[in-house]
Amino acid sequence: MAREFPLEKYRNIGIIAHIDAGKTTTTERILFYTGKTYRIGSVDEGTTVTDWMVQERERGITIVSAAVTAEWKDYRINLIDTPGHIDFTAEVQRSLRVLDGGVVVFDACQGVEPQSETVWRQADKYNVPRICFINKMDRTGASYTNSIESIRNRLGANPIAMQIPIGSESDFKGVVDILKQKAYYWEDELGIDMVEKEVPEELRAEAISQRDLLVEEIAGLDDELTVRFLEGEELSNEDLIHGLRKAVIAGKCNPCYAGTSLKNKGVQPLLDAVVDLLPSPLDISATKAHQIDDESKEILLHADDNEPVGALVFKIVTDPYVGRLAYFRVYSGTVKQGQMLLNPVKGKKERIGRLIRMYADRRDDVNEVYAGDIAAVLGLKDTFTGDTLCEQHKPFVLESISFPEPVISVAVEPKTLADQEKIGIALQKLSEEDPTFRVRSDENTGQTIISGMGELHLSIIVDRMMREFRVKANVGKERVAYKETIRKTVPKLNYKYSKQTGGHGQYAHVVFTLEPNDSGKGILFENKIIGGAIPKEYIPAVEKGVMEASESGVLGGFPMTDVKVTLIDGSFHEVDSSEMAFKLAGSLAFKEGVEQADPVLLEPIMKVEVTIPEEYLGDVLGQLSSRRGEIQGTDIHTGKTQVIHAMVPLGEMFGYATTLRSATQGRGVFSMEFDHYSAVADATAQKILNV
């Protein structure tokens, strides 16, 4: 089966933005104008294609990233609509890992919002070229120029205005294309016909001066164009678009477009910009992989159908009708139905079952998936998010995807015995789908504890568990994911484990040093035994004992983190020593060492941004301070709107939404995201531990 589209005509893009900037509405219009849908869906009415989950339609927000495929002017666009809420930031992260370009949507009234910054930084991390769409130009307070300035100032980016809006707020009618010096209007209600006209008289002078500036700016981004420009040569629009495309792919600039997706204006020029300016799989540099046994030995994968297969699984979805779907991006080679591939991370072979081109929750069967394409496969048994698929004769591993740690937990209990088994299956399937969702059993209470990125995240998980998997469960109160660490170094901890029973005894002797580790480094075990004081075969048992003991700290049973344990000496008995004895010695020695090392409780600190009318500033600052908040500063947003930046412990943020609404007559909004873990003051720690 031959390729439908040449590789240079593929665009793998993501729509990313702050919550409520209009990502899903923009995606819906793209599908309509590319002929993929025959009616325009509405987020408010719950009729959009990409928000297909019941929970998404009820809440009017995107929860899971949805992949759709569309065609525009003989180009194939694989498009992923991502969530904007911070609780689902992992969905954005894994999408950006496999995309070649992004469209960042901004609310023209707000400019850069807190989550806009987060997704922008995530895109920076994966070097994803971006263009910007200033949406909601029809709203009161909308400003194209202010939005572009906020992109420049708050994101440190280089935004380039490609258009001039015609009319403002409710009178927004269309746009002037600065390069082409043409005006475009959308006069029919559905915005299907883009009408080209001459630039209006009142904007003509501005359009000409803006074009001169734009030509100079684009020429300055490309060495060849710079020389031609300085020599006084007239640069054609084709030359300028070509130079601009190179600059976008190199991450030097971000062209900006204006429109209002809800009112069906400005989407077609955005689609033209996607195919003109964003990269194809051939434009991005070769993808790096490494040998399984040696990370220093690098392998480069090129977007070539005839090379050995290299694919990355970036998302798992449990479909109630067809089973477990694995979304994957092919970086090299051709994946064929029935093919046997290797998962080198797990050391397992996987047969490629049914291959599917996804269209949100609908699907079309395909026989082959080529290099540079994104698709889904049914029937993989041992492959999960971040795993590589490659050919057995040439194994290698692609860089996996890193995810943030969960910060909030709740206890769940099945209501009946019949639900006992179902809850285990449901939680396993949900944790396979979502790498930021964790399940564990509490040793002390025997309860099942589920952890996630925030209150909304866990509420969606519980809702899905009850609806999709028909599990009836009682859910406890949210609990903060505290951790424990140490503040002092224990230079020498001598611990001997000796037990005499009938027959063989148990003997193990270990000598440790314990010291605080760098923040975020977790538990590090280092073996510095020389001369065989402890035989090599017992060292892994000591490490296992330390790691198991670190799962439950000495203050409140919270997991330990940021501790470096160095095994420096010890002894063994030829008859009585065993792996079990050394594991117990490692575990008990670690607990004893932690008690001597001044243990301390750590709590997650959230970066909070509160947007309020100016008159409520004093009250809201007081509220945040009373919640142990550290105020970082305030900004004036638009008009008389103030934005407060603060660092607040997560434990103090429960119920804050209600408090803020009461204090601001429902006009205040806030967003928060995890920033770091910080030590809790002793007096506060006592209150937390006594609850």
Tab-separated table of N, CA, C and O in Angstrom, residues 534-622:
chain	number	residue	atom	x	y	z
A	534	ILE	N	31.659	-7.390	52.833
A	534	ILE	CA	30.350	-8.036	52.609
A	534	ILE	C	30.405	-8.617	51.198
A	534	ILE	O	30.744	-7.894	50.256
A	535	PRO	N	30.109	-9.887	51.000
A	535	PRO	CA	30.154	-10.474	49.641
A	535	PRO	C	29.217	-9.736	48.684
A	535	PRO	O	28.164	-9.243	49.088
A	536	LYS	N	29.659	-9.682	47.414
A	536	LYS	CA	28.909	-8.923	46.397
A	536	LYS	C	27.458	-9.354	46.292
A	536	LYS	O	26.576	-8.542	46.043
A	537	GLU	N	27.206	-10.656	46.453
A	537	GLU	CA	25.832	-11.134	46.243
A	537	GLU	C	24.856	-10.614	47.295
A	537	GLU	O	23.634	-10.687	47.122
A	538	TYR	N	25.361	-10.090	48.443
A	538	TYR	CA	24.478	-9.572	49.491
A	538	TYR	C	24.194	-8.075	49.352
A	538	TYR	O	23.290	-7.543	49.996
A	539	ILE	N	25.000	-7.367	48.512
A	539	ILE	CA	24.832	-5.900	48.388
A	539	ILE	C	23.433	-5.530	47.862
A	539	ILE	O	22.774	-4.658	48.418
A	540	PRO	N	22.929	-6.199	46.770
A	540	PRO	CA	21.569	-5.852	46.308
A	540	PRO	C	20.507	-6.039	47.387
A	540	PRO	O	19.523	-5.294	47.430
A	541	ALA	N	20.698	-7.024	48.280
A	541	ALA	CA	19.728	-7.252	49.358
A	541	ALA	C	19.733	-6.083	50.331
A	541	ALA	O	18.677	-5.645	50.806
A	542	VAL	N	20.941	-5.550	50.628
A	542	VAL	CA	21.039	-4.383	51.519
A	542	VAL	C	20.310	-3.200	50.876
A	542	VAL	O	19.510	-2.507	51.514
A	543	GLU	N	20.562	-2.992	49.569
A	543	GLU	CA	19.925	-1.873	48.855
A	543	GLU	C	18.406	-2.023	48.853
A	543	GLU	O	17.666	-1.060	49.079
A	544	LYS	N	17.937	-3.263	48.644
A	544	LYS	CA	16.491	-3.506	48.625
A	544	LYS	C	15.882	-3.188	49.990
A	544	LYS	O	14.794	-2.594	50.078
A	545	GLY	N	16.585	-3.562	51.059
A	545	GLY	CA	16.103	-3.268	52.412
A	545	GLY	C	15.992	-1.774	52.660
A	545	GLY	O	15.005	-1.293	53.225
A	546	VAL	N	17.010	-1.030	52.173
A	546	VAL	CA	16.998	0.438	52.326
A	546	VAL	C	15.818	1.035	51.558
A	546	VAL	O	15.074	1.873	52.073
A	547	MET	N	15.640	0.589	50.303
A	547	MET	CA	14.576	1.152	49.466
A	547	MET	C	13.191	0.852	50.044
A	547	MET	O	12.300	1.709	50.030
A	548	GLU	N	13.002	-0.361	50.566
A	548	GLU	CA	11.696	-0.705	51.156
A	548	GLU	C	11.434	0.122	52.411
A	548	GLU	O	10.327	0.594	52.639
A	549	ALA	N	12.483	0.315	53.229
A	549	ALA	CA	12.314	1.106	54.456
A	549	ALA	C	12.020	2.559	54.134
A	549	ALA	O	11.297	3.239	54.871
A	550	SER	N	12.556	3.032	52.997
A	550	SER	CA	12.364	4.455	52.641
A	550	SER	C	10.932	4.757	52.209
A	550	SER	O	10.543	5.907	52.102
A	551	GLU	N	10.138	3.699	51.944
A	551	GLU	CA	8.754	3.927	51.523
A	551	GLU	C	7.883	4.444	52.667
A	551	GLU	O	6.796	4.962	52.445
A	552	SER	N	8.367	4.289	53.901
A	552	SER	CA	7.580	4.719	55.056
A	552	SER	C	8.515	5.366	56.076
A	552	SER	O	9.335	4.693	56.684
A	553	GLY	N	8.390	6.702	56.247
A	553	GLY	CA	9.293	7.438	57.133
A	553	GLY	C	8.949	7.257	58.597
A	553	GLY	O	7.953	6.624	58.960
A	554	VAL	N	9.764	7.884	59.469
A	554	VAL	CA	9.617	7.665	60.919
A	554	VAL	C	8.673	8.669	61.570
A	554	VAL	O	8.227	8.467	62.691
A	555	LEU	N	8.357	9.784	60.860
A	555	LEU	CA	7.508	10.808	61.492
A	555	LEU	C	6.025	10.487	61.350
A	555	LEU	O	5.296	10.440	62.334
A	556	GLY	N	5.591	10.297	60.092
A	556	GLY	CA	4.165	10.036	59.877
A	556	GLY	C	3.928	8.918	58.894
A	556	GLY	O	2.826	8.773	58.361
A	557	GLY	N	4.968	8.138	58.624
A	557	GLY	CA	4.827	7.024	57.669
A	557	GLY	C	4.781	7.482	56.223
A	557	GLY	O	4.394	6.726	55.333
A	558	PHE	N	5.189	8.750	55.947
A	558	PHE	CA	5.203	9.242	54.568
A	558	PHE	C	6.491	8.780	53.880
A	558	PHE	O	7.499	8.541	54.543
A	559	PRO	N	6.489	8.690	52.541
A	559	PRO	CA	7.697	8.216	51.843
A	559	PRO	C	8.888	9.155	52.090
A	559	PRO	O	8.732	10.370	52.164
A	560	MET	N	10.073	8.556	52.231
A	560	MET	CA	11.307	9.330	52.399
A	560	MET	C	11.807	9.764	51.018
A	560	MET	O	11.564	9.092	50.021
A	561	THR	N	12.532	10.877	50.996
A	561	THR	CA	13.137	11.340	49.742
A	561	THR	C	14.415	12.109	50.047
A	561	THR	O	14.642	12.521	51.194
A	562	ASP	N	15.233	12.300	49.018
A	562	ASP	CA	16.447	13.132	49.102
A	562	ASP	C	17.394	12.710	50.235
A	562	ASP	O	17.834	13.537	51.049
A	563	VAL	N	17.666	11.416	50.291
A	563	VAL	CA	18.632	10.887	51.265
A	563	VAL	C	19.686	10.081	50.503
A	563	VAL	O	19.336	9.261	49.645
A	564	LYS	N	20.965	10.315	50.826
A	564	LYS	CA	22.042	9.524	50.226
A	564	LYS	C	22.561	8.555	51.277
A	564	LYS	O	22.956	8.949	52.379
A	565	VAL	N	22.508	7.267	50.943
A	565	VAL	CA	22.964	6.210	51.846
A	565	VAL	C	24.218	5.577	51.229
A	565	VAL	O	24.178	5.120	50.093
A	566	THR	N	25.324	5.582	51.998
A	566	THR	CA	26.565	4.985	51.492
A	566	THR	C	26.947	3.819	52.389
A	566	THR	O	27.104	3.988	53.616
A	567	LEU	N	27.061	2.641	51.802
A	567	LEU	CA	27.482	1.440	52.529
A	567	LEU	C	29.008	1.419	52.533
A	567	LEU	O	29.639	1.316	51.478
A	568	ILE	N	29.631	1.580	53.738
A	568	ILE	CA	31.097	1.715	53.776
A	568	ILE	C	31.808	0.506	54.380
A	568	ILE	O	32.996	0.299	54.133
A	569	ASP	N	31.069	-0.303	55.161
A	569	ASP	CA	31.744	-1.450	55.793
A	569	ASP	C	30.696	-2.426	56.299
A	569	ASP	O	29.495	-2.189	56.188
A	570	GLY	N	31.162	-3.506	56.906
A	570	GLY	CA	30.258	-4.511	57.447
A	570	GLY	C	30.998	-5.824	57.632
A	570	GLY	O	32.222	-5.903	57.460
A	571	SER	N	30.250	-6.842	57.976
A	571	SER	CA	30.856	-8.164	58.085
A	571	SER	C	29.777	-9.217	57.858
A	571	SER	O	28.584	-8.902	57.848
A	572	PHE	N	30.217	-10.481	57.691
A	572	PHE	CA	29.250	-11.557	57.446
A	572	PHE	C	29.729	-12.829	58.134
A	572	PHE	O	30.876	-12.937	58.586
A	573	HIS	N	28.819	-13.771	58.223
A	573	HIS	CA	29.128	-15.075	58.821
A	573	HIS	C	28.958	-16.119	57.735
A	573	HIS	O	27.959	-16.114	57.017
A	574	GLU	N	29.929	-16.980	57.591
A	574	GLU	CA	29.908	-17.936	56.463
A	574	GLU	C	28.693	-18.843	56.488
A	574	GLU	O	28.212	-19.288	55.456
A	575	VAL	N	28.179	-19.143	57.671
A	575	VAL	CA	27.041	-20.067	57.759
A	575	VAL	C	25.730	-19.298	57.949
A	575	VAL	O	24.736	-19.548	57.273
A	576	ASP	N	25.721	-18.334	58.868
A	576	ASP	CA	24.469	-17.692	59.280
A	576	ASP	C	24.015	-16.529	58.383
A	576	ASP	O	22.870	-16.096	58.477
A	577	SER	N	24.913	-15.987	57.567
A	577	SER	CA	24.503	-14.847	56.726
A	577	SER	C	23.642	-15.316	55.557
A	577	SER	O	23.861	-16.409	55.016
A	578	SER	N	22.685	-14.461	55.183
A	578	SER	CA	21.808	-14.770	54.038
A	578	SER	C	21.318	-13.452	53.443
A	578	SER	O	21.471	-12.391	54.045
A	579	GLU	N	20.706	-13.540	52.255
A	579	GLU	CA	20.142	-12.326	51.628
A	579	GLU	C	19.074	-11.710	52.519
A	579	GLU	O	19.006	-10.496	52.672
A	580	MET	N	18.251	-12.579	53.120
A	580	MET	CA	17.170	-12.081	53.981
A	580	MET	C	17.739	-11.323	55.181
A	580	MET	O	17.247	-10.250	55.542
A	581	ALA	N	18.825	-11.845	55.775
A	581	ALA	CA	19.429	-11.180	56.929
A	581	ALA	C	19.967	-9.805	56.540
A	581	ALA	O	19.779	-8.818	57.259
A	582	PHE	N	20.626	-9.708	55.389
A	582	PHE	CA	21.182	-8.424	54.963
A	582	PHE	C	20.083	-7.441	54.545
A	582	PHE	O	20.217	-6.227	54.735
A	583	LYS	N	18.987	-7.966	53.993
A	583	LYS	CA	17.872	-7.083	53.650
A	583	LYS	C	17.279	-6.473	54.922
A	583	LYS	O	17.020	-5.270	54.989
A	584	LEU	N	17.077	-7.298	55.928
A	584	LEU	CA	16.535	-6.804	57.201
A	584	LEU	C	17.508	-5.826	57.857
A	584	LEU	O	17.099	-4.799	58.397
A	585	ALA	N	18.803	-6.137	57.774
A	585	ALA	CA	19.808	-5.251	58.367
A	585	ALA	C	19.769	-3.885	57.674
A	585	ALA	O	19.809	-2.843	58.331
A	586	GLY	N	19.686	-3.898	56.342
A	586	GLY	CA	19.622	-2.641	55.578
A	586	GLY	C	18.402	-1.826	55.964
A	586	GLY	O	18.486	-0.605	56.166
A	587	SER	N	17.259	-2.500	56.095
A	587	SER	CA	16.002	-1.829	56.410
A	587	SER	C	16.027	-1.222	57.814
A	587	SER	O	15.718	-0.045	58.004
A	588	LEU	N	16.423	-2.028	58.805
A	588	LEU	CA	16.409	-1.556	60.192
A	588	LEU	C	17.486	-0.508	60.437
A	588	LEU	O	17.278	0.447	61.192
A	589	ALA	N	18.645	-0.664	59.777
A	589	ALA	CA	19.717	0.325	59.927
A	589	ALA	C	19.268	1.670	59.365
A	589	ALA	O	19.541	2.728	59.948
A	590	PHE	N	18.568	1.649	58.237
A	590	PHE	CA	18.095	2.888	57.621
A	590	PHE	C	17.134	3.611	58.565
A	590	PHE	O	17.258	4.817	58.792
A	591	LYS	N	16.189	2.865	59.144
A	591	LYS	CA	15.213	3.475	60.066
A	591	LYS	C	15.927	4.110	61.263
A	591	LYS	O	15.611	5.223	61.675
A	592	GLU	N	16.896	3.372	61.806
A	592	GLU	CA	17.627	3.876	62.972
A	592	GLU	C	18.422	5.130	62.602
A	592	GLU	O	18.467	6.113	63.344
A	593	GLY	N	19.033	5.103	61.409
A	593	GLY	CA	19.833	6.242	60.962
A	593	GLY	C	18.981	7.478	60.757
A	593	GLY	O	19.384	8.591	61.118
A	594	VAL	N	17.799	7.295	60.186
A	594	VAL	CA	16.902	8.435	59.926
A	594	VAL	C	16.516	9.104	61.248
A	594	VAL	O	16.472	10.336	61.351
A	595	GLU	N	16.245	8.310	62.284
A	595	GLU	CA	15.865	8.880	63.589
A	595	GLU	C	16.985	9.737	64.176
A	595	GLU	O	16.734	10.718	64.856
A	596	GLN	N	18.229	9.378	63.865
A	596	GLN	CA	19.368	10.143	64.390
A	596	GLN	C	19.678	11.375	63.526
A	596	GLN	O	20.444	12.245	63.922
A	597	ALA	N	19.110	11.424	62.302
A	597	ALA	CA	19.525	12.445	61.325
A	597	ALA	C	18.572	13.636	61.261
A	597	ALA	O	18.527	14.323	60.244
A	598	ASP	N	17.835	13.886	62.368
A	598	ASP	CA	16.919	15.031	62.436
A	598	ASP	C	15.909	15.017	61.279
A	598	ASP	O	15.957	15.857	60.376
A	599	PRO	N	14.969	14.026	61.304
A	599	PRO	CA	14.004	13.937	60.198
A	599	PRO	C	13.070	15.146	60.174
A	599	PRO	O	12.789	15.748	61.213
A	600	VAL	N	12.602	15.494	58.981
A	600	VAL	CA	11.718	16.647	58.824
A	600	VAL	C	10.640	16.313	57.805
A	600	VAL	O	10.864	15.531	56.878
A	601	LEU	N	9.463	16.903	57.989
A	601	LEU	CA	8.334	16.700	57.071
A	601	LEU	C	8.449	17.679	55.910
A	601	LEU	O	8.791	18.848	56.100
A	602	LEU	N	8.186	17.199	54.696
A	602	LEU	CA	8.178	18.059	53.510
A	602	LEU	C	6.758	18.158	52.983
A	602	LEU	O	6.019	17.174	52.997
A	603	GLU	N	6.383	19.343	52.505
A	603	GLU	CA	5.041	19.505	51.938
A	603	GLU	C	5.152	20.101	50.529
A	603	GLU	O	6.081	20.864	50.246
A	604	PRO	N	4.195	19.749	49.632
A	604	PRO	CA	4.217	20.337	48.292
A	604	PRO	C	3.798	21.806	48.334
A	604	PRO	O	2.787	22.154	48.947
A	605	ILE	N	4.595	22.651	47.689
A	605	ILE	CA	4.289	24.090	47.600
A	605	ILE	C	3.788	24.362	46.190
A	605	ILE	O	4.407	23.945	45.207
A	606	MET	N	2.656	25.056	46.096
A	606	MET	CA	2.029	25.320	44.809
A	606	MET	C	2.295	26.764	44.369
A	606	MET	O	2.285	27.688	45.190
A	607	LYS	N	2.539	26.917	43.071
A	607	LYS	CA	2.646	28.268	42.496
A	607	LYS	C	1.215	28.700	42.169
A	607	LYS	O	0.560	28.081	41.327
A	608	VAL	N	0.729	29.723	42.848
A	608	VAL	CA	-0.677	30.139	42.728
A	608	VAL	C	-0.751	31.511	42.053
A	608	VAL	O	0.036	32.406	42.372
A	609	GLU	N	-1.666	31.644	41.094
A	609	GLU	CA	-1.933	32.948	40.484
A	609	GLU	C	-3.419	33.247	40.654
A	609	GLU	O	-4.268	32.444	40.234
A	610	VAL	N	-3.708	34.385	41.284
A	610	VAL	CA	-5.095	34.770	41.545
A	610	VAL	C	-5.394	36.044	40.752
A	610	VAL	O	-4.671	37.033	40.860
A	611	THR	N	-6.438	35.997	39.931
A	611	THR	CA	-6.830	37.163	39.122
A	611	THR	C	-8.120	37.736	39.703
A	611	THR	O	-9.129	37.027	39.795
A	612	ILE	N	-8.054	39.026	40.119
A	612	ILE	CA	-9.188	39.644	40.821
A	612	ILE	C	-9.344	41.103	40.397
A	612	ILE	O	-8.391	41.735	39.969
A	613	PRO	N	-10.567	41.656	40.552
A	613	PRO	CA	-10.721	43.107	40.386
A	613	PRO	C	-9.912	43.829	41.477
A	613	PRO	O	-9.791	43.338	42.602
A	614	GLU	N	-9.394	44.993	41.142
A	614	GLU	CA	-8.459	45.724	42.001
A	614	GLU	C	-9.005	45.976	43.410
A	614	GLU	O	-8.270	45.922	44.395
A	615	GLU	N	-10.323	46.234	43.513
A	615	GLU	CA	-10.880	46.625	44.820
A	615	GLU	C	-10.804	45.513	45.874
A	615	GLU	O	-10.943	45.768	47.065
A	616	TYR	N	-10.582	44.261	45.438
A	616	TYR	CA	-10.522	43.156	46.413
A	616	TYR	C	-9.087	42.773	46.781
A	616	TYR	O	-8.868	41.777	47.479
A	617	LEU	N	-8.107	43.548	46.304
A	617	LEU	CA	-6.698	43.156	46.453
A	617	LEU	C	-6.308	42.928	47.916
A	617	LEU	O	-5.739	41.897	48.260
A	618	GLY	N	-6.644	43.879	48.791
A	618	GLY	CA	-6.249	43.775	50.204
A	618	GLY	C	-6.804	42.528	50.870
A	618	GLY	O	-6.083	41.795	51.561
A	619	ASP	N	-8.104	42.261	50.656
A	619	ASP	CA	-8.757	41.102	51.285
A	619	ASP	C	-8.111	39.795	50.831
A	619	ASP	O	-7.846	38.902	51.645
A	620	VAL	N	-7.875	39.698	49.526
A	620	VAL	CA	-7.346	38.433	48.984
A	620	VAL	C	-5.897	38.218	49.426
A	620	VAL	O	-5.498	37.098	49.753
A	621	LEU	N	-5.107	39.294	49.482
A	621	LEU	CA	-3.732	39.169	49.992
A	621	LEU	C	-3.743	38.667	51.435
A	621	LEU	O	-2.944	37.805	51.823
A	622	GLY	N	-4.680	39.197	52.225
A	622	GLY	CA	-4.808	38.766	53.623
A	622	GLY	C	-5.166	37.290	53.726
A	622	GLY	O	-4.611	36.551	54.555
